[in-house]
mmCIF file of C-alpha atoms and ligand atoms in Angstrom:
data_model
loop_
_atom_site.group_PDB
_atom_site.id
_atom_site.type_symbol
_atom_site.label_atom_id
_atom_site.label_comp_id
_atom_site.label_asym_id
_atom_site.label_seq_id
_atom_site.Cartn_x
_atom_site.Cartn_y
_atom_site.Cartn_z
ATOM 1 C CA UNK P 1 113.634 118.729 98.456
ATOM 2 C CA UNK P 2 113.842 115.374 96.686
ATOM 3 C CA UNK P 3 112.221 114.122 93.490
ATOM 4 C CA UNK P 4 110.089 111.268 92.140
ATOM 5 C CA UNK P 5 110.843 109.327 88.948
ATOM 6 C CA UNK P 6 108.640 106.529 87.588
ATOM 7 C CA UNK P 7 109.655 103.659 85.299
ATOM 8 C CA UNK P 8 106.607 101.674 84.203
ATOM 9 C CA UNK P 9 105.567 99.179 81.562
ATOM 10 C CA UNK P 10 104.481 95.581 81.050
ATOM 11 C CA UNK P 11 106.517 92.586 82.185
ATOM 12 C CA UNK P 12 109.794 91.882 80.348
ATOM 13 C CA UNK P 13 110.029 95.505 79.115
ATOM 14 C CA UNK P 14 113.304 96.226 80.928
ATOM 15 C CA UNK P 15 111.997 98.095 84.001
ATOM 16 C CA UNK P 16 114.315 96.394 86.484
ATOM 17 C CA UNK P 17 117.229 96.713 84.036
ATOM 18 C CA UNK P 18 116.581 100.464 83.765
ATOM 19 C CA UNK P 19 116.287 100.741 87.566
ATOM 20 C CA UNK P 20 119.627 98.965 88.094
ATOM 21 C CA UNK P 21 121.230 101.221 85.434
ATOM 22 C CA UNK P 22 120.065 104.273 87.407
ATOM 23 C CA UNK P 23 121.322 102.751 90.673
ATOM 24 C CA UNK P 24 124.758 102.163 89.145
ATOM 25 C CA UNK P 25 124.836 105.674 87.609
ATOM 26 C CA UNK P 26 124.090 107.179 91.040
ATOM 27 C CA UNK P 27 126.728 104.999 92.701
ATOM 28 C CA UNK P 28 129.313 106.112 90.115
ATOM 29 C CA UNK P 29 128.491 109.704 91.090
ATOM 30 C CA UNK P 30 129.259 108.791 94.700
ATOM 31 C CA UNK P 31 125.651 109.042 95.881
ATOM 32 C CA UNK P 32 124.373 106.886 98.745
ATOM 33 C CA UNK P 33 121.787 104.535 97.214
ATOM 34 C CA UNK P 34 119.418 102.036 98.803
ATOM 35 C CA UNK P 35 117.366 99.532 96.809
ATOM 36 C CA UNK P 36 113.966 98.345 98.032
ATOM 37 C CA UNK P 37 111.460 95.870 96.621
ATOM 38 C CA UNK P 38 108.165 94.467 97.789
ATOM 39 C CA UNK P 39 108.532 91.425 100.032
ATOM 40 C CA UNK P 40 105.758 89.855 97.928
ATOM 41 C CA UNK P 41 108.326 89.299 95.171
ATOM 42 C CA UNK P 42 110.101 86.071 96.042
ATOM 43 C CA UNK P 43 110.449 85.046 92.364
ATOM 44 C CA UNK P 44 114.219 84.933 91.865
ATOM 45 C CA UNK P 45 115.516 86.022 95.295
ATOM 46 C CA UNK P 46 114.214 87.248 98.653
ATOM 47 C CA UNK P 47 116.936 89.874 99.209
ATOM 48 C CA UNK P 48 117.959 90.945 95.716
ATOM 49 C CA UNK P 49 116.325 92.777 92.832
ATOM 50 C CA UNK P 50 116.868 90.493 89.820
ATOM 51 C CA UNK P 51 116.179 91.086 86.124
ATOM 52 C CA UNK P 52 114.777 88.382 83.851
ATOM 53 C CA UNK P 53 118.226 88.228 82.265
ATOM 54 C CA UNK P 54 119.930 87.633 85.623
ATOM 55 C CA UNK P 55 121.381 91.046 86.611
ATOM 56 C CA UNK P 56 120.985 91.539 90.341
ATOM 57 C CA UNK P 57 121.600 94.012 93.177
ATOM 58 C CA UNK P 58 121.074 93.564 96.926
ATOM 59 C CA UNK P 59 117.914 95.100 98.369
ATOM 60 C CA UNK P 60 115.636 95.404 101.370
ATOM 61 C CA UNK P 61 112.408 93.447 100.884
ATOM 62 C CA UNK P 62 109.601 95.367 102.646
ATOM 63 C CA UNK P 63 105.784 95.473 102.867
ATOM 64 C CA UNK P 64 105.926 99.239 102.458
ATOM 65 C CA UNK P 65 108.594 101.849 101.767
ATOM 66 C CA UNK P 66 107.873 103.589 105.077
ATOM 67 C CA UNK P 67 109.560 100.656 106.866
ATOM 68 C CA UNK P 68 112.958 101.586 105.407
ATOM 69 C CA UNK P 69 113.797 104.146 108.106
ATOM 70 C CA UNK P 70 113.246 101.515 110.826
ATOM 71 C CA UNK P 71 115.293 98.907 108.969
ATOM 72 C CA UNK P 72 118.269 101.225 108.414
ATOM 73 C CA UNK P 73 118.136 103.257 111.617
ATOM 74 C CA UNK P 74 117.707 107.028 111.782
ATOM 75 C CA UNK P 75 121.317 108.026 111.080
ATOM 76 C CA UNK P 76 121.846 105.663 108.146
ATOM 77 C CA UNK P 77 118.452 106.637 106.669
ATOM 78 C CA UNK P 78 119.341 110.328 106.857
ATOM 79 C CA UNK P 79 122.518 109.648 104.822
ATOM 80 C CA UNK P 80 120.628 107.986 101.964
ATOM 81 C CA UNK P 81 120.289 110.202 98.877
ATOM 82 C CA UNK P 82 118.644 107.874 96.353
ATOM 83 C CA UNK P 83 115.967 105.248 97.021
ATOM 84 C CA UNK P 84 115.302 102.814 94.148
ATOM 85 C CA UNK P 85 112.043 100.857 94.419
ATOM 86 C CA UNK P 86 111.125 97.767 92.370
ATOM 87 C CA UNK P 87 107.832 95.839 92.084
ATOM 88 C CA UNK P 88 106.040 98.990 93.243
ATOM 89 C CA UNK P 89 102.605 97.588 92.321
ATOM 90 C CA UNK P 90 102.826 95.320 95.375
ATOM 91 C CA UNK P 91 103.862 97.960 97.959
ATOM 92 C CA UNK P 92 101.265 99.116 100.461
ATOM 93 C CA UNK P 93 100.873 102.856 101.056
ATOM 94 C CA UNK P 94 103.020 103.644 98.010
ATOM 95 C CA UNK P 95 101.793 107.192 97.355
ATOM 96 C CA UNK P 96 102.061 108.375 100.976
ATOM 97 C CA UNK P 97 105.471 106.772 101.511
ATOM 98 C CA UNK P 98 107.049 107.937 98.235
ATOM 99 C CA UNK P 99 105.727 111.481 98.711
ATOM 100 C CA UNK P 100 107.106 111.573 102.269
ATOM 101 C CA UNK P 101 110.504 110.184 101.189
ATOM 102 C CA UNK P 102 110.816 112.866 98.485
ATOM 103 C CA UNK P 103 109.163 115.886 100.095
ATOM 104 C CA UNK P 104 109.836 115.398 103.806
ATOM 105 C CA UNK P 105 113.073 113.412 103.758
ATOM 106 C CA UNK P 106 114.656 114.919 100.617
ATOM 107 C CA UNK P 107 115.303 111.649 98.770
ATOM 108 C CA UNK P 108 115.466 111.075 95.034
ATOM 109 C CA UNK P 109 112.979 108.215 94.678
ATOM 110 C CA UNK P 110 113.010 106.044 91.547
ATOM 111 C CA UNK P 111 109.957 103.789 91.339
ATOM 112 C CA UNK P 112 109.656 100.848 88.917
ATOM 113 C CA UNK P 113 106.504 98.795 88.445
ATOM 114 C CA UNK P 114 103.747 97.499 86.210
ATOM 115 C CA UNK P 115 101.566 99.976 84.311
ATOM 116 C CA UNK P 116 98.637 97.561 84.702
ATOM 117 C CA UNK P 117 97.703 93.999 85.561
ATOM 118 C CA UNK P 118 96.979 91.135 83.141
ATOM 119 C CA UNK P 119 93.480 92.561 82.600
ATOM 120 C CA UNK P 120 95.008 96.011 81.877
ATOM 121 C CA UNK P 121 93.467 97.295 85.089
ATOM 122 C CA UNK P 122 95.061 99.545 87.725
ATOM 123 C CA UNK P 123 97.480 97.558 89.913
ATOM 124 C CA UNK P 124 98.416 98.975 93.319
ATOM 125 C CA UNK P 125 99.088 102.710 93.499
ATOM 126 C CA UNK P 126 101.736 103.367 90.852
ATOM 127 C CA UNK P 127 99.313 105.220 88.538
ATOM 128 C CA UNK P 128 98.331 107.480 91.454
ATOM 129 C CA UNK P 129 101.970 108.556 91.717
ATOM 130 C CA UNK P 130 102.002 110.024 88.200
ATOM 131 C CA UNK P 131 100.555 113.427 89.204
ATOM 132 C CA UNK P 132 103.214 113.696 91.944
ATOM 133 C CA UNK P 133 106.190 112.741 89.792
ATOM 134 C CA UNK P 134 109.033 114.673 88.146
ATOM 135 C CA UNK P 135 109.495 112.171 85.291
ATOM 136 C CA UNK P 136 107.625 109.161 83.908
ATOM 137 C CA UNK P 137 109.245 106.656 81.546
ATOM 138 C CA UNK P 138 107.023 104.073 79.878
ATOM 139 C CA UNK P 139 109.006 101.136 78.531
ATOM 140 C CA UNK P 140 108.003 98.609 75.900
ATOM 141 C CA UNK P 141 109.518 95.215 75.193
ATOM 142 C CA UNK P 142 109.040 92.853 72.257
ATOM 143 C CA UNK P 143 105.842 90.869 71.611
ATOM 144 C CA UNK P 144 106.367 87.148 72.148
ATOM 145 C CA UNK P 145 104.468 86.376 68.946
ATOM 146 C CA UNK P 146 105.548 89.013 66.406
ATOM 147 C CA UNK P 147 107.991 91.858 65.835
ATOM 148 C CA UNK P 148 105.760 94.562 67.330
ATOM 149 C CA UNK P 149 106.566 96.290 70.635
ATOM 150 C CA UNK P 150 104.916 94.698 73.677
ATOM 151 C CA UNK P 151 102.456 96.972 75.484
ATOM 152 C CA UNK P 152 100.637 94.534 77.749
ATOM 153 C CA UNK P 153 101.174 91.428 79.856
ATOM 154 C CA UNK P 154 99.250 88.294 78.903
ATOM 155 C CA UNK P 155 98.662 85.760 81.668
ATOM 156 C CA UNK P 156 99.105 82.213 80.418
ATOM 157 C CA UNK P 157 98.584 80.536 83.806
ATOM 158 C CA UNK P 158 95.053 79.570 84.843
ATOM 159 C CA UNK P 159 94.711 81.771 87.959
ATOM 160 C CA UNK P 160 92.364 84.772 87.726
ATOM 161 C CA UNK P 161 93.327 86.512 90.985
ATOM 162 C CA UNK P 162 95.107 89.826 90.424
ATOM 163 C CA UNK P 163 98.267 88.906 92.303
ATOM 164 C CA UNK P 164 100.262 85.954 90.991
ATOM 165 C CA UNK P 165 104.035 86.167 91.318
ATOM 166 C CA UNK P 166 105.746 84.551 88.340
ATOM 167 C CA UNK P 167 107.847 84.922 85.233
ATOM 168 C CA UNK P 168 107.782 83.377 81.762
ATOM 169 C CA UNK P 169 106.027 80.327 83.268
ATOM 170 C CA UNK P 170 102.899 82.434 83.869
ATOM 171 C CA UNK P 171 103.150 85.536 81.642
ATOM 172 C CA UNK P 172 104.069 86.665 78.144
ATOM 173 C CA UNK P 173 104.710 90.183 76.775
ATOM 174 C CA UNK P 174 102.307 90.976 73.922
ATOM 175 C CA UNK P 175 101.417 93.680 71.393
ATOM 176 C CA UNK P 176 97.889 95.097 71.166
ATOM 177 C CA UNK P 177 96.777 92.641 68.488
ATOM 178 C CA UNK P 178 97.989 89.525 70.267
ATOM 179 C CA UNK P 179 96.649 90.764 73.612
ATOM 180 C CA UNK P 180 93.243 91.227 71.990
ATOM 181 C CA UNK P 181 93.193 87.740 70.426
ATOM 182 C CA UNK P 182 94.734 85.716 73.246
ATOM 183 C CA UNK P 183 93.047 87.500 76.154
ATOM 184 C CA UNK P 184 89.735 86.626 74.484
ATOM 185 C CA UNK P 185 90.790 82.944 74.609
ATOM 186 C CA UNK P 186 91.778 83.273 78.264
ATOM 187 C CA UNK P 187 88.445 84.864 79.176
ATOM 188 C CA UNK P 188 86.460 82.243 77.297
ATOM 189 C CA UNK P 189 88.330 79.434 79.004
ATOM 190 C CA UNK P 190 87.948 81.071 82.420
ATOM 191 C CA UNK P 191 84.189 81.379 81.775
ATOM 192 C CA UNK P 192 84.007 77.644 81.116
ATOM 193 C CA UNK P 193 83.567 77.739 77.341
ATOM 194 C CA UNK P 194 85.088 74.573 75.996
ATOM 195 C CA UNK P 195 85.844 73.381 79.500
ATOM 196 C CA UNK P 196 84.459 69.908 78.762
ATOM 197 C CA UNK P 197 86.920 69.354 75.929
ATOM 198 C CA UNK P 198 89.718 71.221 77.692
ATOM 199 C CA UNK P 199 89.490 70.695 81.445
ATOM 200 C CA UNK P 200 92.793 72.508 81.996
ATOM 201 C CA UNK P 201 92.339 76.209 81.186
ATOM 202 C CA UNK P 202 96.076 76.686 81.218
ATOM 203 C CA UNK P 203 96.459 73.996 78.573
ATOM 204 C CA UNK P 204 93.816 75.646 76.375
ATOM 205 C CA UNK P 205 95.508 79.040 76.485
ATOM 206 C CA UNK P 206 98.881 77.363 76.002
ATOM 207 C CA UNK P 207 97.457 75.579 72.923
ATOM 208 C CA UNK P 208 96.250 78.880 71.509
ATOM 209 C CA UNK P 209 99.619 80.438 72.196
ATOM 210 C CA UNK P 210 101.412 77.514 70.559
ATOM 211 C CA UNK P 211 99.128 78.009 67.535
ATOM 212 C CA UNK P 212 100.115 81.669 67.334
ATOM 213 C CA UNK P 213 103.785 80.794 67.731
ATOM 214 C CA UNK P 214 103.625 78.403 64.778
ATOM 215 C CA UNK P 215 101.618 80.775 62.569
HETATM 216 N N1 ADP O 301 109.568 86.463 77.383
HETATM 217 C C1 ADP O 301 110.714 86.601 78.079
HETATM 218 N N2 ADP O 301 111.104 85.642 78.943
HETATM 219 C C2 ADP O 301 112.240 85.776 79.663
HETATM 220 N N3 ADP O 301 113.070 86.845 79.572
HETATM 221 C C3 ADP O 301 112.750 87.799 78.716
HETATM 222 C C4 ADP O 301 111.555 87.749 77.921
HETATM 223 N N4 ADP O 301 111.498 88.871 77.181
HETATM 224 C C5 ADP O 301 112.600 89.595 77.499
HETATM 225 N N5 ADP O 301 113.355 88.957 78.398
HETATM 226 C C6 ADP O 301 114.636 89.408 79.005
HETATM 227 O O1 ADP O 301 114.280 90.228 80.085
HETATM 228 C C7 ADP O 301 115.071 91.417 80.051
HETATM 229 C C8 ADP O 301 114.325 92.501 80.772
HETATM 230 O O2 ADP O 301 114.192 92.076 82.110
HETATM 231 P P1 ADP O 301 113.719 93.055 83.247
HETATM 232 O O3 ADP O 301 114.562 94.303 83.262
HETATM 233 O O4 ADP O 301 113.688 92.217 84.498
HETATM 234 O O5 ADP O 301 112.234 93.431 82.771
HETATM 235 P P2 ADP O 301 110.974 93.909 83.628
HETATM 236 O O6 ADP O 301 111.480 94.413 84.949
HETATM 237 O O7 ADP O 301 110.323 94.996 82.809
HETATM 238 O O8 ADP O 301 110.085 92.703 83.755
HETATM 239 C C9 ADP O 301 115.277 91.657 78.573
HETATM 240 O O9 ADP O 301 116.411 92.459 78.349
HETATM 241 C C10 ADP O 301 115.472 90.239 78.047
HETATM 242 O O10 ADP O 301 116.827 89.845 78.225
HETATM 243 C C1 LIG O 302 100.693 91.199 84.978
HETATM 244 C C2 LIG O 302 100.729 90.740 86.395
HETATM 245 C C3 LIG O 302 101.932 90.481 87.011
HETATM 246 N N1 LIG O 302 101.979 90.052 88.301
HETATM 247 C C4 LIG O 302 103.260 89.774 88.938
HETATM 248 C C5 LIG O 302 104.156 88.836 88.173
HETATM 249 C C6 LIG O 302 105.542 89.257 88.595
HETATM 250 O O1 LIG O 302 105.846 88.576 89.819
HETATM 251 C C7 LIG O 302 105.396 90.757 88.843
HETATM 252 C C8 LIG O 302 105.895 91.616 87.710
HETATM 253 O O2 LIG O 302 107.293 91.450 87.556
HETATM 254 P P1 LIG O 302 108.175 92.215 86.446
HETATM 255 O O3 LIG O 302 109.385 92.647 87.226
HETATM 256 O O4 LIG O 302 107.403 93.369 85.896
HETATM 257 O O5 LIG O 302 108.518 91.209 85.414
HETATM 258 O O6 LIG O 302 104.002 90.991 89.016
HETATM 259 C C9 LIG O 302 100.801 89.898 89.022
HETATM 260 O O7 LIG O 302 100.822 89.545 90.217
HETATM 261 N N2 LIG O 302 99.599 90.140 88.412
HETATM 262 C C10 LIG O 302 99.518 90.566 87.126
HETATM 263 O O8 LIG O 302 98.378 90.791 86.619
#
């Protein structure tokens, strides 16, 4: 029987760093490890998991974890002991595939992903994995605007669709207070308040953020 371990948190909290640490620990112990990420994530590389600070490991980029067996072949898949999964919020069928990998195929599955989207809403199926998991680690980073821990991800780009692949160009890690203040600006701009004076919503939020930075 395998096991399920979750690493979650907002962007820039160190989720991918922690995942790579666990991959390297397992490799040092001589375990056979495979790294998988969602093919949606083309941000820094199409075939590597990459941290915001530039650490990277090779990976399979898939729509869903269940495709791994087909990509590796039956014999190679059977030999795998540890499966490390990044950007789990984007993977289809996450709960079914992770449960099957752990409980039917005997793998140790380590799953890293966002605890919520920029609206602090459920994102993909990672929260549904919690009741099935052995361990859950919630990471925090540093707020972009103060010394407090970051709990949430603020979107600074104009798009309001849930899925928007990006890094520091489109998102900032924030504490509760700065999320509360700056998300209110983002919502107001998205609703058209002040749109006449500020036709570019992104610019308006960026202005607010610059104001906070200087404060
Ligand atoms: N606002 C930021 N912009 C770019 N890089 C950042 C920012 N905040 C932190 N980092 C760097 O990102 C690293 C964490 O990256 P990573 O493990 O990829 O995080 P996550 O997977 O949680 O997004 C930190 O150790 C730090 O070096
Ligand atoms: C908050 C939020 C994030 N995303 C995207 C942006 C990035 O491509 C990934 C998260 O990457 P990280 O490894 O955690 O830094 O998710 C999104 O599409 N929608 C959102 O609301």
